PDB file of N, CA and C and ligand atoms in Angstrom:
ATOM      1  N   UNK A  16       6.682  -2.070  11.916  1.00  0.00           N
ATOM      2  CA  UNK A  16       7.533  -2.859  11.034  1.00  0.00           C
ATOM      3  C   UNK A  16       6.738  -4.019  10.428  1.00  0.00           C
ATOM      4  N   UNK A  17       7.083  -4.361   9.192  1.00  0.00           N
ATOM      5  CA  UNK A  17       6.412  -5.475   8.530  1.00  0.00           C
ATOM      6  C   UNK A  17       7.425  -6.223   7.669  1.00  0.00           C
ATOM      7  N   UNK A  18       7.205  -7.519   7.516  1.00  0.00           N
ATOM      8  CA  UNK A  18       8.021  -8.278   6.580  1.00  0.00           C
ATOM      9  C   UNK A  18       7.387  -8.170   5.197  1.00  0.00           C
ATOM     10  N   UNK A  19       8.154  -8.523   4.174  1.00  0.00           N
ATOM     11  CA  UNK A  19       7.629  -8.478   2.816  1.00  0.00           C
ATOM     12  C   UNK A  19       6.408  -9.390   2.686  1.00  0.00           C
ATOM     13  N   UNK A  20       6.460 -10.537   3.380  1.00  0.00           N
ATOM     14  CA  UNK A  20       5.339 -11.484   3.335  1.00  0.00           C
ATOM     15  C   UNK A  20       4.073 -10.901   3.954  1.00  0.00           C
ATOM     16  N   UNK A  21       4.234 -10.244   5.092  1.00  0.00           N
ATOM     17  CA  UNK A  21       3.084  -9.622   5.751  1.00  0.00           C
ATOM     18  C   UNK A  21       2.496  -8.531   4.870  1.00  0.00           C
ATOM     19  N   UNK A  22       3.391  -7.787   4.234  1.00  0.00           N
ATOM     20  CA  UNK A  22       2.964  -6.711   3.356  1.00  0.00           C
ATOM     21  C   UNK A  22       2.210  -7.274   2.150  1.00  0.00           C
ATOM     22  N   UNK A  23       2.721  -8.387   1.617  1.00  0.00           N
ATOM     23  CA  UNK A  23       2.053  -9.015   0.471  1.00  0.00           C
ATOM     24  C   UNK A  23       0.647  -9.488   0.852  1.00  0.00           C
ATOM     25  N   UNK A  24       0.490 -10.052   2.015  1.00  0.00           N
ATOM     26  CA  UNK A  24      -0.838 -10.543   2.392  1.00  0.00           C
ATOM     27  C   UNK A  24      -1.780  -9.368   2.676  1.00  0.00           C
ATOM     28  N   UNK A  25      -1.239  -8.291   3.238  1.00  0.00           N
ATOM     29  CA  UNK A  25      -2.027  -7.071   3.431  1.00  0.00           C
ATOM     30  C   UNK A  25      -2.479  -6.510   2.076  1.00  0.00           C
ATOM     31  N   UNK A  26      -1.545  -6.477   1.133  1.00  0.00           N
ATOM     32  CA  UNK A  26      -1.837  -5.960  -0.207  1.00  0.00           C
ATOM     33  C   UNK A  26      -2.929  -6.810  -0.879  1.00  0.00           C
ATOM     34  N   UNK A  27      -2.777  -8.134  -0.792  1.00  0.00           N
ATOM     35  CA  UNK A  27      -3.752  -9.035  -1.432  1.00  0.00           C
ATOM     36  C   UNK A  27      -5.143  -8.870  -0.828  1.00  0.00           C
ATOM     37  N   UNK A  28      -5.197  -8.643   0.488  1.00  0.00           N
ATOM     38  CA  UNK A  28      -6.484  -8.452   1.145  1.00  0.00           C
ATOM     39  C   UNK A  28      -7.118  -7.136   0.716  1.00  0.00           C
ATOM     40  N   UNK A  29      -6.284  -6.091   0.602  1.00  0.00           N
ATOM     41  CA  UNK A  29      -6.797  -4.786   0.159  1.00  0.00           C
ATOM     42  C   UNK A  29      -7.277  -4.836  -1.293  1.00  0.00           C
ATOM     43  N   UNK A  30      -6.598  -5.647  -2.106  1.00  0.00           N
ATOM     44  CA  UNK A  30      -6.918  -5.728  -3.532  1.00  0.00           C
ATOM     45  C   UNK A  30      -8.172  -6.589  -3.734  1.00  0.00           C
ATOM     46  N   UNK A  31      -9.318  -6.007  -3.440  1.00  0.00           N
ATOM     47  CA  UNK A  31     -10.574  -6.751  -3.448  1.00  0.00           C
ATOM     48  C   UNK A  31     -10.933  -7.345  -4.798  1.00  0.00           C
ATOM     49  N   UNK A  32     -10.647  -6.637  -5.891  1.00  0.00           N
ATOM     50  CA  UNK A  32     -11.008  -7.170  -7.210  1.00  0.00           C
ATOM     51  C   UNK A  32      -9.865  -7.972  -7.848  1.00  0.00           C
ATOM     52  N   UNK A  33      -8.767  -8.161  -7.085  1.00  0.00           N
ATOM     53  CA  UNK A  33      -7.647  -9.016  -7.503  1.00  0.00           C
ATOM     54  C   UNK A  33      -7.071  -8.645  -8.870  1.00  0.00           C
ATOM     55  N   UNK A  34      -6.964  -7.346  -9.142  1.00  0.00           N
ATOM     56  CA  UNK A  34      -6.353  -6.947 -10.416  1.00  0.00           C
ATOM     57  C   UNK A  34      -4.873  -6.616 -10.248  1.00  0.00           C
ATOM     58  N   UNK A  35      -4.320  -6.880  -9.051  1.00  0.00           N
ATOM     59  CA  UNK A  35      -2.903  -6.648  -8.827  1.00  0.00           C
ATOM     60  C   UNK A  35      -2.562  -5.203  -8.490  1.00  0.00           C
ATOM     61  N   UNK A  36      -3.601  -4.384  -8.321  1.00  0.00           N
ATOM     62  CA  UNK A  36      -3.413  -2.970  -7.983  1.00  0.00           C
ATOM     63  C   UNK A  36      -4.348  -2.619  -6.838  1.00  0.00           C
ATOM     64  N   UNK A  37      -3.885  -1.740  -5.951  1.00  0.00           N
ATOM     65  CA  UNK A  37      -4.769  -1.247  -4.897  1.00  0.00           C
ATOM     66  C   UNK A  37      -5.153   0.188  -5.241  1.00  0.00           C
ATOM     67  N   UNK A  38      -6.449   0.406  -5.395  1.00  0.00           N
ATOM     68  CA  UNK A  38      -6.973   1.718  -5.775  1.00  0.00           C
ATOM     69  C   UNK A  38      -7.372   2.517  -4.535  1.00  0.00           C
ATOM     70  N   UNK A  39      -7.649   3.779  -4.749  1.00  0.00           N
ATOM     71  CA  UNK A  39      -8.106   4.635  -3.655  1.00  0.00           C
ATOM     72  C   UNK A  39      -9.387   4.074  -3.044  1.00  0.00           C
ATOM     73  N   UNK A  40     -10.291   3.574  -3.884  1.00  0.00           N
ATOM     74  CA  UNK A  40     -11.545   3.010  -3.363  1.00  0.00           C
ATOM     75  C   UNK A  40     -11.289   1.804  -2.472  1.00  0.00           C
ATOM     76  N   UNK A  41     -10.359   0.956  -2.888  1.00  0.00           N
ATOM     77  CA  UNK A  41     -10.053  -0.226  -2.079  1.00  0.00           C
ATOM     78  C   UNK A  41      -9.450   0.187  -0.733  1.00  0.00           C
ATOM     79  N   UNK A  42      -8.667   1.249  -0.730  1.00  0.00           N
ATOM     80  CA  UNK A  42      -8.121   1.740   0.538  1.00  0.00           C
ATOM     81  C   UNK A  42      -9.240   2.270   1.435  1.00  0.00           C
ATOM     82  N   UNK A  43     -10.198   2.984   0.827  1.00  0.00           N
ATOM     83  CA  UNK A  43     -11.300   3.538   1.620  1.00  0.00           C
ATOM     84  C   UNK A  43     -12.246   2.453   2.125  1.00  0.00           C
ATOM     85  N   UNK A  44     -12.330   1.344   1.378  1.00  0.00           N
ATOM     86  CA  UNK A  44     -13.228   0.259   1.783  1.00  0.00           C
ATOM     87  C   UNK A  44     -12.690  -0.511   2.991  1.00  0.00           C
ATOM     88  N   UNK A  45     -11.403  -0.393   3.253  1.00  0.00           N
ATOM     89  CA  UNK A  45     -10.795  -1.118   4.373  1.00  0.00           C
ATOM     90  C   UNK A  45     -10.042  -0.156   5.282  1.00  0.00           C
ATOM     91  N   UNK A  46     -10.784   0.646   6.043  1.00  0.00           N
ATOM     92  CA  UNK A  46     -10.120   1.664   6.874  1.00  0.00           C
ATOM     93  C   UNK A  46      -9.134   1.072   7.870  1.00  0.00           C
ATOM     94  N   UNK A  47      -9.433  -0.113   8.382  1.00  0.00           N
ATOM     95  CA  UNK A  47      -8.524  -0.739   9.347  1.00  0.00           C
ATOM     96  C   UNK A  47      -7.182  -1.060   8.723  1.00  0.00           C
ATOM     97  N   UNK A  48      -7.237  -1.641   7.514  1.00  0.00           N
ATOM     98  CA  UNK A  48      -5.997  -1.986   6.811  1.00  0.00           C
ATOM     99  C   UNK A  48      -5.280  -0.733   6.330  1.00  0.00           C
ATOM    100  N   UNK A  49      -6.052   0.264   5.907  1.00  0.00           N
ATOM    101  CA  UNK A  49      -5.445   1.531   5.487  1.00  0.00           C
ATOM    102  C   UNK A  49      -4.670   2.169   6.632  1.00  0.00           C
ATOM    103  N   UNK A  50      -5.197   2.006   7.850  1.00  0.00           N
ATOM    104  CA  UNK A  50      -4.507   2.564   9.018  1.00  0.00           C
ATOM    105  C   UNK A  50      -3.160   1.872   9.224  1.00  0.00           C
ATOM    106  N   UNK A  51      -3.122   0.573   8.954  1.00  0.00           N
ATOM    107  CA  UNK A  51      -1.844  -0.147   9.073  1.00  0.00           C
ATOM    108  C   UNK A  51      -0.864   0.364   8.009  1.00  0.00           C
ATOM    109  N   UNK A  52      -1.368   0.536   6.786  1.00  0.00           N
ATOM    110  CA  UNK A  52      -0.528   1.061   5.709  1.00  0.00           C
ATOM    111  C   UNK A  52       0.014   2.442   6.101  1.00  0.00           C
ATOM    112  N   UNK A  53      -0.862   3.272   6.663  1.00  0.00           N
ATOM    113  CA  UNK A  53      -0.430   4.611   7.091  1.00  0.00           C
ATOM    114  C   UNK A  53       0.697   4.537   8.094  1.00  0.00           C
ATOM    115  N   UNK A  54       0.556   3.630   9.071  1.00  0.00           N
ATOM    116  CA  UNK A  54       1.594   3.584  10.088  1.00  0.00           C
ATOM    117  C   UNK A  54       2.882   2.983   9.534  1.00  0.00           C
ATOM    118  N   UNK A  55       2.780   2.049   8.588  1.00  0.00           N
ATOM    119  CA  UNK A  55       3.996   1.452   8.021  1.00  0.00           C
ATOM    120  C   UNK A  55       4.709   2.389   7.034  1.00  0.00           C
ATOM    121  N   UNK A  56       3.975   3.268   6.395  1.00  0.00           N
ATOM    122  CA  UNK A  56       4.597   4.175   5.420  1.00  0.00           C
ATOM    123  C   UNK A  56       4.879   5.552   6.011  1.00  0.00           C
ATOM    124  N   UNK A  57       4.247   5.851   7.152  1.00  0.00           N
ATOM    125  CA  UNK A  57       4.385   7.183   7.722  1.00  0.00           C
ATOM    126  C   UNK A  57       3.638   8.242   6.922  1.00  0.00           C
ATOM    127  N   UNK A  58       2.750   7.786   6.014  1.00  0.00           N
ATOM    128  CA  UNK A  58       1.960   8.714   5.202  1.00  0.00           C
ATOM    129  C   UNK A  58       0.508   8.566   5.633  1.00  0.00           C
ATOM    130  N   UNK A  59      -0.054   9.647   6.178  1.00  0.00           N
ATOM    131  CA  UNK A  59      -1.337   9.491   6.855  1.00  0.00           C
ATOM    132  C   UNK A  59      -2.534   9.322   5.925  1.00  0.00           C
ATOM    133  N   UNK A  60      -2.516   9.929   4.742  1.00  0.00           N
ATOM    134  CA  UNK A  60      -3.718   9.816   3.912  1.00  0.00           C
ATOM    135  C   UNK A  60      -3.488   8.962   2.676  1.00  0.00           C
ATOM    136  N   UNK A  61      -4.492   8.131   2.322  1.00  0.00           N
ATOM    137  CA  UNK A  61      -4.393   7.308   1.110  1.00  0.00           C
ATOM    138  C   UNK A  61      -4.136   8.162  -0.136  1.00  0.00           C
ATOM    139  N   UNK A  62      -4.759   9.338  -0.204  1.00  0.00           N
ATOM    140  CA  UNK A  62      -4.547  10.201  -1.374  1.00  0.00           C
ATOM    141  C   UNK A  62      -3.079  10.565  -1.529  1.00  0.00           C
ATOM    142  N   UNK A  63      -2.451  10.900  -0.393  1.00  0.00           N
ATOM    143  CA  UNK A  63      -1.053  11.310  -0.459  1.00  0.00           C
ATOM    144  C   UNK A  63      -0.157  10.126  -0.819  1.00  0.00           C
ATOM    145  N   UNK A  64      -0.462   8.963  -0.257  1.00  0.00           N
ATOM    146  CA  UNK A  64       0.309   7.761  -0.576  1.00  0.00           C
ATOM    147  C   UNK A  64       0.274   7.507  -2.085  1.00  0.00           C
ATOM    148  N   UNK A  65      -0.918   7.561  -2.662  1.00  0.00           N
ATOM    149  CA  UNK A  65      -1.050   7.272  -4.089  1.00  0.00           C
ATOM    150  C   UNK A  65      -0.395   8.359  -4.936  1.00  0.00           C
ATOM    151  N   UNK A  66      -0.545   9.614  -4.526  1.00  0.00           N
ATOM    152  CA  UNK A  66       0.042  10.654  -5.368  1.00  0.00           C
ATOM    153  C   UNK A  66       1.562  10.622  -5.309  1.00  0.00           C
ATOM    154  N   UNK A  67       2.106  10.116  -4.194  1.00  0.00           N
ATOM    155  CA  UNK A  67       3.568  10.050  -4.100  1.00  0.00           C
ATOM    156  C   UNK A  67       4.164   8.804  -4.730  1.00  0.00           C
ATOM    157  N   UNK A  68       3.437   7.686  -4.692  1.00  0.00           N
ATOM    158  CA  UNK A  68       4.053   6.414  -5.105  1.00  0.00           C
ATOM    159  C   UNK A  68       3.426   5.714  -6.290  1.00  0.00           C
ATOM    160  N   UNK A  69       2.152   5.979  -6.593  1.00  0.00           N
ATOM    161  CA  UNK A  69       1.521   5.245  -7.691  1.00  0.00           C
ATOM    162  C   UNK A  69       1.990   5.815  -9.024  1.00  0.00           C
ATOM    163  N   UNK A  70       2.535   4.928  -9.877  1.00  0.00           N
ATOM    164  CA  UNK A  70       3.062   5.409 -11.156  1.00  0.00           C
ATOM    165  C   UNK A  70       2.027   5.319 -12.271  1.00  0.00           C
ATOM    166  N   UNK A  71       1.023   4.449 -12.097  1.00  0.00           N
ATOM    167  CA  UNK A  71       0.029   4.251 -13.150  1.00  0.00           C
ATOM    168  C   UNK A  71      -0.886   5.457 -13.314  1.00  0.00           C
ATOM    169  N   UNK A  72      -1.438   5.585 -14.515  1.00  0.00           N
ATOM    170  CA  UNK A  72      -2.271   6.754 -14.804  1.00  0.00           C
ATOM    171  C   UNK A  72      -3.597   6.718 -14.042  1.00  0.00           C
ATOM    172  N   UNK A  73      -4.032   5.518 -13.620  1.00  0.00           N
ATOM    173  CA  UNK A  73      -5.300   5.441 -12.891  1.00  0.00           C
ATOM    174  C   UNK A  73      -5.138   5.689 -11.396  1.00  0.00           C
ATOM    175  N   UNK A  74      -3.910   5.949 -10.959  1.00  0.00           N
ATOM    176  CA  UNK A  74      -3.690   6.283  -9.562  1.00  0.00           C
ATOM    177  C   UNK A  74      -3.679   5.100  -8.608  1.00  0.00           C
ATOM    178  N   UNK A  75      -3.688   3.884  -9.146  1.00  0.00           N
ATOM    179  CA  UNK A  75      -3.623   2.704  -8.278  1.00  0.00           C
ATOM    180  C   UNK A  75      -2.167   2.352  -7.998  1.00  0.00           C
ATOM    181  N   UNK A  76      -1.941   1.713  -6.855  1.00  0.00           N
ATOM    182  CA  UNK A  76      -0.569   1.399  -6.458  1.00  0.00           C
ATOM    183  C   UNK A  76      -0.299  -0.100  -6.623  1.00  0.00           C
ATOM    184  N   UNK A  77       0.902  -0.438  -7.079  1.00  0.00           N
ATOM    185  CA  UNK A  77       1.295  -1.846  -7.199  1.00  0.00           C
ATOM    186  C   UNK A  77       1.957  -2.293  -5.894  1.00  0.00           C
ATOM    187  N   UNK A  78       2.148  -3.608  -5.778  1.00  0.00           N
ATOM    188  CA  UNK A  78       2.821  -4.113  -4.580  1.00  0.00           C
ATOM    189  C   UNK A  78       4.238  -3.557  -4.478  1.00  0.00           C
ATOM    190  N   UNK A  79       4.953  -3.518  -5.606  1.00  0.00           N
ATOM    191  CA  UNK A  79       6.326  -3.008  -5.592  1.00  0.00           C
ATOM    192  C   UNK A  79       6.377  -1.552  -5.122  1.00  0.00           C
ATOM    193  N   UNK A  80       5.401  -0.765  -5.557  1.00  0.00           N
ATOM    194  CA  UNK A  80       5.359   0.648  -5.151  1.00  0.00           C
ATOM    195  C   UNK A  80       5.043   0.785  -3.664  1.00  0.00           C
ATOM    196  N   UNK A  81       4.125  -0.046  -3.195  1.00  0.00           N
ATOM    197  CA  UNK A  81       3.814  -0.016  -1.766  1.00  0.00           C
ATOM    198  C   UNK A  81       5.026  -0.432  -0.941  1.00  0.00           C
ATOM    199  N   UNK A  82       5.711  -1.470  -1.433  1.00  0.00           N
ATOM    200  CA  UNK A  82       6.902  -1.958  -0.739  1.00  0.00           C
ATOM    201  C   UNK A  82       7.952  -0.847  -0.655  1.00  0.00           C
ATOM    202  N   UNK A  83       8.114  -0.104  -1.741  1.00  0.00           N
ATOM    203  CA  UNK A  83       9.070   1.003  -1.755  1.00  0.00           C
ATOM    204  C   UNK A  83       8.700   2.062  -0.715  1.00  0.00           C
ATOM    205  N   UNK A  84       7.403   2.347  -0.606  1.00  0.00           N
ATOM    206  CA  UNK A  84       6.946   3.355   0.364  1.00  0.00           C
ATOM    207  C   UNK A  84       7.282   2.915   1.786  1.00  0.00           C
ATOM    208  N   UNK A  85       7.077   1.618   2.071  1.00  0.00           N
ATOM    209  CA  UNK A  85       7.376   1.107   3.411  1.00  0.00           C
ATOM    210  C   UNK A  85       8.886   1.085   3.651  1.00  0.00           C
ATOM    211  N   UNK A  86       9.624   0.735   2.599  1.00  0.00           N
ATOM    212  CA  UNK A  86      11.083   0.719   2.676  1.00  0.00           C
ATOM    213  C   UNK A  86      11.619   2.110   2.966  1.00  0.00           C
ATOM    214  N   UNK A  87      11.068   3.097   2.281  1.00  0.00           N
ATOM    215  CA  UNK A  87      11.519   4.480   2.482  1.00  0.00           C
ATOM    216  C   UNK A  87      11.274   4.968   3.908  1.00  0.00           C
ATOM    217  N   UNK A  88      10.268   4.397   4.548  1.00  0.00           N
ATOM    218  CA  UNK A  88       9.987   4.773   5.943  1.00  0.00           C
ATOM    219  C   UNK A  88      10.793   3.909   6.913  1.00  0.00           C
ATOM    220  N   UNK A  89      11.693   3.082   6.354  1.00  0.00           N
ATOM    221  CA  UNK A  89      12.518   2.172   7.171  1.00  0.00           C
ATOM    222  C   UNK A  89      11.696   1.207   8.007  1.00  0.00           C
ATOM    223  N   UNK A  90      10.553   0.775   7.453  1.00  0.00           N
ATOM    224  CA  UNK A  90       9.695  -0.149   8.189  1.00  0.00           C
ATOM    225  C   UNK A  90       9.610  -1.529   7.564  1.00  0.00           C
ATOM    226  N   UNK A  91      10.455  -1.791   6.569  1.00  0.00           N
ATOM    227  CA  UNK A  91      10.466  -3.123   5.976  1.00  0.00           C
ATOM    228  C   UNK A  91      11.565  -3.947   6.637  1.00  0.00           C
ATOM    229  N   UNK A  92      11.160  -5.081   7.217  1.00  0.00           N
ATOM    230  CA  UNK A  92      12.168  -5.912   7.907  1.00  0.00           C
ATOM    231  C   UNK A  92      12.634  -7.049   7.012  1.00  0.00           C
TER     232      UNK A  92
HETATM  233 CA1   CA B 126      -7.686  -3.775  -7.089  1.00  0.00          CA
END
């Protein structure tokens, strides 16, 4: 379980280039944080997370999309 605030700080840390999007590369660069995302979303692979939730054409995920993924797994407190 995570709060929206915890999720936001996780997202900001993953977003290394601070463009407001988390890309597949950023997920791969932080395996520890990606593992937390996996457990909070119930989706084991970054590729699957992005293909299911990222709406942008570049395949990067926004905070709102990540939040939705965690919400759908009933892990947002
Ligand atoms: Ca980024």
